[in-house]
Amino acid sequence: MASPLSVEKKPLHVPDLGDMSQVLKDGLLKNFETVETEVVDCPDLTQKPWSLAAPGICGGNRLADVGGPPYLIPRPTQEKIGRYDMAEIAKDCDLPGGFVFGAGAGSSRIKGVNCEMMPNNLTSCEDKRLSYTAKVGDTGSDWVLEEYPHNEFSLLANLAICEGKAGKVIRVTASSRHGGKNFVTAMRLALANRYGDKAVGVGGVFQIENGSAKLHIMPDFSTDPLKSDKDVEDWLLFYNANSPLTCLSTFISHDPGLDLRVEHTHCFSHHGQGGHYHYDVTPKDVVYQGFFVPCEWIYRVDRPVVTHTIGRD
């Protein structure tokens, strides 16, 4: 039996939703021509195009940073392959049965190959495991998006965990990007600039409703050690994915001393494309719409003892 995972946690600053909504709007207007933000009741996110495993993203909101890039780079840590379980992580984060979504690495023990994971599981219900994986195809230059009805994952993940209930959320729309920051980074930096040393963590889901976005997919594990960001970039498969894309996102305004990945977003679609989101590649045409909620806690699970900053883009 595997030994228990180490768990650290810290409280996060939870801003007033109205204030946070305005902060996000002000920050996004530095990068987008048209921006609207408002506090609304969360719609039913089980419906298309969202297709989430729970109707809402509210209730006991928390973030979990599990493992991390040091378990993948320079070489994968073998004992971390298939080591994690979403239902167990929810328990470790004091929310058993919680709704888990975000970005991580699927289990090669299940898929037979290293892959991106789009976690989207209500861990209290076996028939609500609606996650996806994206892997590199047989040619080495194509991709395969597949349903992934499992809780097991490997190496790393950045997760939002909640009760999956309806509640008040911040609705954000942005279009026609003119700045150099992507949608998520623009929001994260806006929070950092407003709240300073008060760490604000956010979980949310957004749609790229129009335009295209640059994504990557991890191939199978590299036979050579990845020693730099350039090595990682050369190893990854990059491609431009078409809208609509459903994006599962976590971000935190700054790292409060837990060796965190401060933002991480993975996308899936109903037309066979998905992966790790970088930025849109059609700035004039892009349209984003999303729903976001601040989190009460950040949990650091199985923090690597030996760390580095490679591969965190």
Short mmCIF file of C-alpha atoms in Angstrom, two decimals, residues 45-46 50-55 99-100 120-122 128-131:
data_model
loop_
_atom_site.label_atom_id
_atom_site.label_comp_id
_atom_site.label_asym_id
_atom_site.label_seq_id
_atom_site.Cartn_x
_atom_site.Cartn_y
_atom_site.Cartn_z
CA LEU A 45 -22.86 23.84 -16.45
CA THR A 46 -23.81 20.23 -17.13
CA TRP A 50 -19.90 23.38 -20.97
CA SER A 51 -20.50 19.65 -20.36
CA LEU A 52 -19.23 19.62 -16.78
CA ALA A 53 -19.82 16.75 -14.36
CA ALA A 54 -21.62 18.99 -11.82
CA PRO A 55 -24.17 21.76 -12.34
CA PHE A 99 -16.33 17.97 -7.88
CA VAL A 100 -12.79 18.05 -9.31
CA ASN A 120 -13.91 16.77 -14.88
CA ASN A 121 -15.17 14.29 -12.28
CA LEU A 122 -17.82 14.42 -9.59
CA LYS A 128 -20.06 11.42 -13.48
CA ARG A 129 -16.46 10.83 -14.54
CA LEU A 130 -16.48 13.05 -17.61
CA SER A 131 -12.76 13.74 -17.96
#
